[in-house]
Amino acid sequence: MPPLLDVKAALERLEGDRELLEELARLFADECPKSISEIRSALNAADFALLERLAHTLKGSSATMGAESVRQIALDLEMSSRARDLPLSKNLVEGLQTEIDRLMPELKAIFEAVAG
Amino acid sequence: MKRWRGRGSLGRGTTSEDLKSGILIAEDDPVSRRLLEAFLRKLNYRVMVATNGLEALRILQSDAAPPIAILDWMMPEMEGPEVCRSIRAHAGNPYIYILMLTARTLKDDLLLGLESGADDYLTKPFDAQELRARLHVGQRILDLQRSLIEAREDLRFQATHDTLTGISNRGAVLEVLAREHSRHTRKGGPFGIILVDLDHFKEVNDTYGHLAGDLVLKEASRRMSACIRAYDVLGRYGGEEFLLVIPTSNEAGTLVLAERIRVSLASKAIALEQNEIRVTASLGVAICNDNKTTVPTLLRMCDEALYRAKREGRNRSALAPAEAADSSVGAETSPIHSKS
């Protein structure tokens, strides 16, 4: 089972810039719900080209963020869209939703930890 | 405890010498875009942002195009490789160094990226050090380009300018004359030319030496340059002879300018190393305003006027009569007037 979120590795890639990490976590937390919503719409319309691009974008941002499990599913979804495999894509979108639901609290923990 | 951002592994602080060029980020994923932006600002780049391929292309084709671009592969409107191909297809100066940003790791895709014209690629997730290293490579290439352009401009200047005085050389001023004549033929409107020949220049060289002669030529050029407008052209036509092309000027205007030049040369002595000498010039003036006179004829008319100025006592301007265009006076070759 790939890790949900590797904060340590992400922070290292950001050269220890904690503020930047918080900002990125905030952006990603905003993006995820929007992303999954757009992905569902594309799936319902069987728009594989759009689905592929959306999955690719999510793959990129999750990679940057260090959200490995999300990245993996996004990669798989990108491949299944390219192959125009509707049943597989449907399954993967559900899997994606699950991972994102698990991820959100972890993301919030990063930027809501700022006490003062 | 507030973290002091902007130092990190870069070490030294920000100075104006560290200020780098503009750089474009084209990335639709907001997280990666923000990260890149933060990294690049830390590295002192002036960051421009596009969120899709079409916007990126527009910026890279504009006058404000930065010399470096980081393009994401998959973007709305137009993909990275396509943006790349478009930029390379309309190749002109200056070169834009392109880094393709991609989460793709398949070798074929990477090669496709390079084939489309990208100079290098970065796979996501990238880190600051790798980005910095690859930007350095790009910077080296851009620096090389800049020095090549500078060298080319230097050569271009040398080819069109007189080494001693820095004014246009003979070829360059004749080219200006040809262009002005061509414009006159198409659109009408008079223009003038002035030939300036320094009086007794051979004696200056004989008496004071050639270095003194050079000083006189340089000072004369400087004074003449100060008399003319921004769009007049002064060129070194011969050893001690100068040709001026005066656009949009009639008889009266050109004569006034010729006299201003004559007085500027005659009224104040020229300082040499050990002493001062007074130098005067004879000037021939010719106007082209009838749409029939050719360039060689115009030059001949002006030369004849200059000859008249010399004969009539030097340190004066003489105007070529308008009718002289068609009148044949003896041999049709340009009279070679004595220079001293």
CSV table of C-alpha atoms in Angstrom, one decimal, chain B residues 24-326:
chain,number,residue,atom,x,y,z
B,24,LEU,CA,7.8,31.8,-18.5
B,25,ILE,CA,6.0,29.0,-16.6
B,26,ALA,CA,3.3,27.3,-18.5
B,27,GLU,CA,1.6,24.8,-16.2
B,28,ASP,CA,-2.1,24.1,-15.7
B,29,ASP,CA,-1.8,22.2,-12.4
B,30,PRO,CA,-2.0,24.9,-9.8
B,31,VAL,CA,0.2,23.1,-7.2
B,32,SER,CA,3.1,22.5,-9.5
B,33,ARG,CA,2.7,26.0,-10.9
B,34,ARG,CA,2.9,27.6,-7.5
B,35,LEU,CA,5.9,25.5,-6.6
B,36,LEU,CA,7.8,26.5,-9.7
B,37,GLU,CA,6.9,30.1,-9.2
B,38,ALA,CA,8.2,30.0,-5.7
B,39,PHE,CA,11.5,28.3,-6.7
B,40,LEU,CA,12.1,30.7,-9.6
B,41,ARG,CA,11.4,33.8,-7.5
B,42,LYS,CA,13.9,32.5,-5.0
B,43,LEU,CA,16.4,32.2,-7.8
B,44,ASN,CA,15.7,35.8,-8.6
B,45,TYR,CA,13.9,35.3,-11.9
B,46,ARG,CA,11.2,37.6,-13.1
B,47,VAL,CA,8.3,35.1,-13.4
B,48,MET,CA,5.6,35.2,-16.1
B,49,VAL,CA,2.8,32.7,-15.9
B,50,ALA,CA,0.5,31.0,-18.4
B,51,THR,CA,-2.1,28.4,-17.5
B,52,ASN,CA,-2.6,26.9,-21.0
B,53,GLY,CA,-0.6,26.3,-24.2
B,54,LEU,CA,-2.2,29.0,-26.2
B,55,GLU,CA,-1.5,31.6,-23.6
B,56,ALA,CA,2.1,30.4,-23.4
B,57,LEU,CA,2.5,30.6,-27.2
B,58,ARG,CA,1.1,34.1,-27.3
B,59,ILE,CA,3.6,35.3,-24.6
B,60,LEU,CA,6.5,33.6,-26.3
B,61,GLN,CA,5.7,35.2,-29.6
B,62,SER,CA,5.2,38.7,-28.2
B,63,ASP,CA,7.8,41.5,-27.8
B,64,ALA,CA,8.0,40.8,-24.1
B,65,ALA,CA,9.0,37.2,-24.6
B,66,PRO,CA,11.4,35.9,-22.0
B,67,PRO,CA,14.5,34.0,-23.0
B,68,ILE,CA,13.6,30.9,-21.0
B,69,ALA,CA,10.4,29.0,-20.8
B,70,ILE,CA,9.3,26.0,-18.7
B,71,LEU,CA,6.5,24.3,-20.4
B,72,ASP,CA,4.3,21.5,-19.1
B,73,TRP,CA,3.6,18.7,-21.5
B,74,MET,CA,-0.2,18.3,-21.1
B,75,MET,CA,-2.1,21.5,-21.0
B,76,PRO,CA,-5.4,22.8,-22.2
B,77,GLU,CA,-5.7,24.5,-25.6
B,78,MET,CA,-2.3,23.4,-26.8
B,79,GLU,CA,0.1,20.8,-25.6
B,80,GLY,CA,3.7,21.6,-24.7
B,81,PRO,CA,5.3,19.8,-27.7
B,82,GLU,CA,3.1,21.7,-30.0
B,83,VAL,CA,3.9,25.1,-28.4
B,84,CYS,CA,7.6,24.1,-28.8
B,85,ARG,CA,7.2,23.2,-32.5
B,86,SER,CA,5.5,26.5,-33.2
B,87,ILE,CA,8.2,28.5,-31.5
B,88,ARG,CA,11.0,26.6,-33.4
B,89,ALA,CA,9.2,26.9,-36.7
B,90,HIS,CA,9.3,30.7,-36.6
B,91,ALA,CA,12.8,30.8,-35.4
B,92,GLY,CA,14.4,34.2,-35.3
B,93,ASN,CA,16.4,36.1,-32.8
B,94,PRO,CA,16.6,35.7,-29.9
B,95,TYR,CA,16.6,32.1,-29.0
B,96,ILE,CA,14.2,30.9,-26.4
B,97,TYR,CA,15.6,28.2,-24.1
B,98,ILE,CA,12.8,25.6,-23.5
B,99,LEU,CA,12.6,23.2,-20.6
B,100,MET,CA,9.8,20.6,-20.9
B,101,LEU,CA,8.2,19.7,-17.7
B,102,THR,CA,6.7,16.2,-17.6
B,103,ALA,CA,5.4,13.5,-15.4
B,104,ARG,CA,5.9,11.1,-18.3
B,105,THR,CA,8.8,8.8,-17.9
B,106,LEU,CA,8.5,6.7,-20.9
B,107,LYS,CA,11.6,7.1,-23.0
B,108,ASP,CA,9.7,7.6,-26.3
B,109,ASP,CA,7.8,10.4,-24.8
B,110,LEU,CA,11.0,12.1,-23.6
B,111,LEU,CA,12.5,11.8,-27.0
B,112,LEU,CA,9.3,13.2,-28.5
B,113,GLY,CA,9.7,16.2,-26.3
B,114,LEU,CA,13.3,16.8,-27.3
B,115,GLU,CA,12.3,16.2,-31.0
B,116,SER,CA,9.7,18.9,-30.8
B,117,GLY,CA,12.4,21.4,-30.0
B,118,ALA,CA,12.8,21.4,-26.3
B,119,ASP,CA,16.3,21.9,-25.1
B,120,ASP,CA,15.9,19.8,-21.9
B,121,TYR,CA,13.3,18.2,-19.8
B,122,LEU,CA,12.4,17.9,-16.1
B,123,THR,CA,10.4,15.1,-14.7
B,124,LYS,CA,7.9,15.6,-11.9
B,125,PRO,CA,8.4,15.7,-9.0
B,126,PHE,CA,11.5,17.7,-9.4
B,127,ASP,CA,13.6,19.4,-6.7
B,128,ALA,CA,15.1,22.8,-6.5
B,129,GLN,CA,18.7,21.7,-7.1
B,130,GLU,CA,17.9,19.9,-10.3
B,131,LEU,CA,15.9,22.8,-11.5
B,132,ARG,CA,18.7,25.2,-10.7
B,133,ALA,CA,21.3,23.0,-12.4
B,134,ARG,CA,19.3,22.7,-15.6
B,135,LEU,CA,18.6,26.5,-15.6
B,136,HIS,CA,22.3,27.1,-15.4
B,137,VAL,CA,22.8,25.0,-18.5
B,138,GLY,CA,20.2,27.1,-20.2
B,139,GLN,CA,21.8,30.3,-19.0
B,140,ARG,CA,25.2,29.2,-20.4
B,141,ILE,CA,23.6,28.8,-23.8
B,142,LEU,CA,21.8,32.1,-23.6
B,143,ASP,CA,25.0,33.9,-22.6
B,144,LEU,CA,26.8,32.3,-25.6
B,145,GLN,CA,24.0,33.6,-27.8
B,146,ARG,CA,24.4,37.1,-26.4
B,147,SER,CA,28.1,37.2,-26.9
B,148,LEU,CA,27.6,36.0,-30.5
B,149,ILE,CA,25.0,38.7,-31.2
B,150,GLU,CA,27.3,41.3,-29.7
B,151,ALA,CA,30.2,40.1,-31.8
B,152,ARG,CA,28.0,40.3,-34.9
B,153,GLU,CA,26.8,43.8,-34.1
B,154,ASP,CA,30.4,44.9,-33.6
B,155,LEU,CA,31.3,43.5,-37.0
B,156,ARG,CA,28.3,45.2,-38.5
B,157,PHE,CA,29.4,48.5,-37.0
B,158,GLN,CA,32.9,48.1,-38.2
B,159,ALA,CA,31.7,47.3,-41.7
B,160,THR,CA,29.7,50.5,-42.0
B,161,HIS,CA,31.8,53.0,-40.1
B,162,ASP,CA,35.0,54.8,-40.6
B,163,THR,CA,37.5,53.6,-38.0
B,164,LEU,CA,39.2,56.9,-37.3
B,165,THR,CA,36.2,59.2,-36.9
B,166,GLY,CA,33.4,56.8,-36.1
B,167,ILE,CA,31.1,58.3,-38.7
B,168,SER,CA,29.6,56.3,-41.6
B,169,ASN,CA,32.1,55.1,-44.1
B,170,ARG,CA,31.9,55.8,-47.9
B,171,GLY,CA,29.9,52.7,-48.7
B,172,ALA,CA,27.4,53.3,-45.9
B,173,VAL,CA,26.7,57.0,-46.8
B,174,LEU,CA,26.3,56.1,-50.5
B,175,GLU,CA,23.8,53.5,-49.5
B,176,VAL,CA,21.9,56.1,-47.6
B,177,LEU,CA,22.0,58.4,-50.6
B,178,ALA,CA,20.6,55.6,-52.8
B,179,ARG,CA,17.8,54.9,-50.4
B,180,GLU,CA,16.9,58.6,-50.1
B,181,HIS,CA,16.9,59.0,-53.8
B,182,SER,CA,14.7,56.0,-54.2
B,183,ARG,CA,12.3,57.4,-51.6
B,184,HIS,CA,12.3,60.7,-53.5
B,185,THR,CA,11.5,59.0,-56.8
B,186,ARG,CA,8.5,57.2,-55.2
B,187,LYS,CA,7.1,59.9,-53.0
B,188,GLY,CA,8.6,63.2,-54.1
B,189,GLY,CA,9.9,65.9,-51.9
B,190,PRO,CA,13.3,67.4,-52.3
B,191,PHE,CA,16.5,66.4,-50.5
B,192,GLY,CA,20.0,67.8,-50.5
B,193,ILE,CA,23.6,66.6,-50.4
B,194,ILE,CA,26.6,68.5,-49.3
B,195,LEU,CA,30.2,67.7,-50.1
B,196,VAL,CA,32.7,69.1,-47.6
B,197,ASP,CA,36.4,69.2,-48.4
B,198,LEU,CA,38.9,70.4,-45.9
B,199,ASP,CA,41.1,73.2,-47.3
B,200,HIS,CA,44.9,72.8,-47.5
B,201,PHE,CA,44.7,69.5,-45.7
B,202,LYS,CA,47.8,68.1,-47.4
B,203,GLU,CA,49.7,71.0,-45.9
B,204,VAL,CA,48.5,70.1,-42.5
B,205,ASN,CA,49.9,66.6,-42.9
B,206,ASP,CA,53.1,67.9,-44.4
B,207,THR,CA,53.7,70.5,-41.7
B,208,TYR,CA,52.4,68.8,-38.5
B,209,GLY,CA,52.5,65.1,-39.4
B,210,HIS,CA,49.8,62.5,-40.0
B,211,LEU,CA,48.8,62.2,-36.4
B,212,ALA,CA,47.9,65.9,-36.4
B,213,GLY,CA,46.0,65.3,-39.6
B,214,ASP,CA,44.0,62.5,-37.9
B,215,LEU,CA,43.2,64.9,-35.0
B,216,VAL,CA,41.9,67.4,-37.4
B,217,LEU,CA,39.7,64.8,-39.2
B,218,LYS,CA,38.3,63.6,-35.9
B,219,GLU,CA,37.5,67.2,-34.6
B,220,ALA,CA,36.0,68.2,-38.0
B,221,SER,CA,33.8,65.1,-37.9
B,222,ARG,CA,32.7,65.9,-34.4
B,223,ARG,CA,31.8,69.5,-35.2
B,224,MET,CA,29.9,68.5,-38.3
B,225,SER,CA,28.0,65.8,-36.4
B,226,ALA,CA,26.9,68.4,-33.9
B,227,CYS,CA,25.4,70.6,-36.7
B,228,ILE,CA,23.1,68.1,-38.3
B,229,ARG,CA,19.7,66.7,-37.3
B,230,ALA,CA,19.1,63.1,-36.1
B,231,TYR,CA,18.0,61.9,-39.6
B,232,ASP,CA,20.8,63.5,-41.6
B,233,VAL,CA,23.7,61.3,-42.4
B,234,LEU,CA,27.4,62.3,-42.3
B,235,GLY,CA,29.9,60.0,-44.0
B,236,ARG,CA,33.6,60.0,-44.7
B,237,TYR,CA,33.7,60.1,-48.5
B,238,GLY,CA,37.5,60.3,-49.1
B,239,GLY,CA,40.7,61.2,-47.4
B,240,GLU,CA,39.6,64.7,-46.3
B,241,GLU,CA,36.2,64.8,-48.0
B,242,PHE,CA,32.8,64.2,-46.4
B,243,LEU,CA,29.4,63.6,-47.9
B,244,LEU,CA,26.2,64.6,-46.1
B,245,VAL,CA,22.7,63.4,-47.1
B,246,ILE,CA,20.0,65.8,-45.9
B,247,PRO,CA,16.5,64.3,-46.3
B,248,THR,CA,13.4,66.5,-46.7
B,249,SER,CA,15.4,69.6,-47.4
B,250,ASN,CA,15.1,72.2,-50.1
B,251,GLU,CA,17.7,74.7,-51.4
B,252,ALA,CA,17.3,77.2,-48.6
B,253,GLY,CA,17.4,74.7,-45.8
B,254,THR,CA,20.4,72.8,-47.2
B,255,LEU,CA,22.4,76.0,-47.8
B,256,VAL,CA,21.7,77.2,-44.2
B,257,LEU,CA,23.0,73.9,-42.9
B,258,ALA,CA,26.1,74.1,-45.2
B,259,GLU,CA,26.9,77.5,-43.9
B,260,ARG,CA,26.4,76.4,-40.3
B,261,ILE,CA,29.0,73.6,-40.9
B,262,ARG,CA,31.4,76.0,-42.6
B,263,VAL,CA,31.3,78.4,-39.8
B,264,SER,CA,31.6,75.7,-37.2
B,265,LEU,CA,34.8,74.6,-38.8
B,266,ALA,CA,36.3,78.0,-39.5
B,267,SER,CA,35.4,80.0,-36.4
B,268,LYS,CA,37.3,78.1,-33.8
B,269,ALA,CA,40.9,76.7,-34.0
B,270,ILE,CA,41.5,73.0,-33.7
B,271,ALA,CA,43.8,72.0,-30.8
B,272,LEU,CA,46.8,69.8,-31.7
B,273,GLU,CA,49.2,68.4,-29.3
B,274,GLN,CA,51.6,71.3,-29.2
B,275,ASN,CA,49.6,74.1,-30.8
B,276,GLU,CA,46.4,75.2,-32.5
B,277,ILE,CA,45.6,75.6,-36.2
B,278,ARG,CA,42.7,77.1,-38.0
B,279,VAL,CA,41.1,74.8,-40.6
B,280,THR,CA,38.5,75.8,-43.1
B,281,ALA,CA,36.5,73.8,-45.7
B,282,SER,CA,35.0,74.3,-49.1
B,283,LEU,CA,31.4,73.0,-49.6
B,284,GLY,CA,29.4,72.0,-52.6
B,285,VAL,CA,25.6,71.8,-52.3
B,286,ALA,CA,23.2,70.1,-54.6
B,287,ILE,CA,19.5,69.6,-54.4
B,288,CYS,CA,17.4,66.8,-55.9
B,289,ASN,CA,13.9,67.9,-56.5
B,290,ASP,CA,12.8,67.2,-60.1
B,291,ASN,CA,12.4,63.4,-60.0
B,292,LYS,CA,14.7,63.1,-63.0
B,293,THR,CA,18.2,63.6,-61.7
B,294,THR,CA,20.1,60.3,-61.1
B,295,VAL,CA,22.4,59.8,-58.2
B,296,PRO,CA,25.6,59.9,-60.3
B,297,THR,CA,24.5,63.2,-61.8
B,298,LEU,CA,23.6,64.6,-58.4
B,299,LEU,CA,27.0,63.8,-57.1
B,300,ARG,CA,28.6,65.3,-60.2
B,301,MET,CA,26.7,68.5,-59.8
B,302,CYS,CA,27.7,68.7,-56.2
B,303,ASP,CA,31.3,68.0,-57.0
B,304,GLU,CA,31.3,70.8,-59.6
B,305,ALA,CA,29.9,73.2,-57.1
B,306,LEU,CA,32.6,72.2,-54.6
B,307,TYR,CA,35.2,72.8,-57.3
B,308,ARG,CA,33.7,76.3,-57.9
B,309,ALA,CA,33.9,77.0,-54.1
B,310,LYS,CA,37.6,76.1,-54.2
B,311,ARG,CA,38.3,78.1,-57.2
B,312,GLU,CA,36.5,81.2,-55.9
B,313,GLY,CA,38.7,81.3,-52.8
B,314,ARG,CA,37.9,78.4,-50.4
B,315,ASN,CA,36.1,78.6,-47.0
B,316,ARG,CA,32.8,79.1,-48.7
B,317,SER,CA,29.7,77.1,-49.9
B,318,ALA,CA,28.6,77.0,-53.5
B,319,LEU,CA,25.2,75.8,-54.7
B,320,ALA,CA,24.9,73.7,-57.9
B,321,PRO,CA,22.5,75.4,-60.3
B,322,ALA,CA,19.3,73.4,-61.1
B,323,GLU,CA,19.8,73.4,-64.8
B,324,ALA,CA,23.2,71.7,-64.6
B,325,ALA,CA,21.5,68.4,-64.6
B,326,ASP,CA,21.4,68.1,-68.3
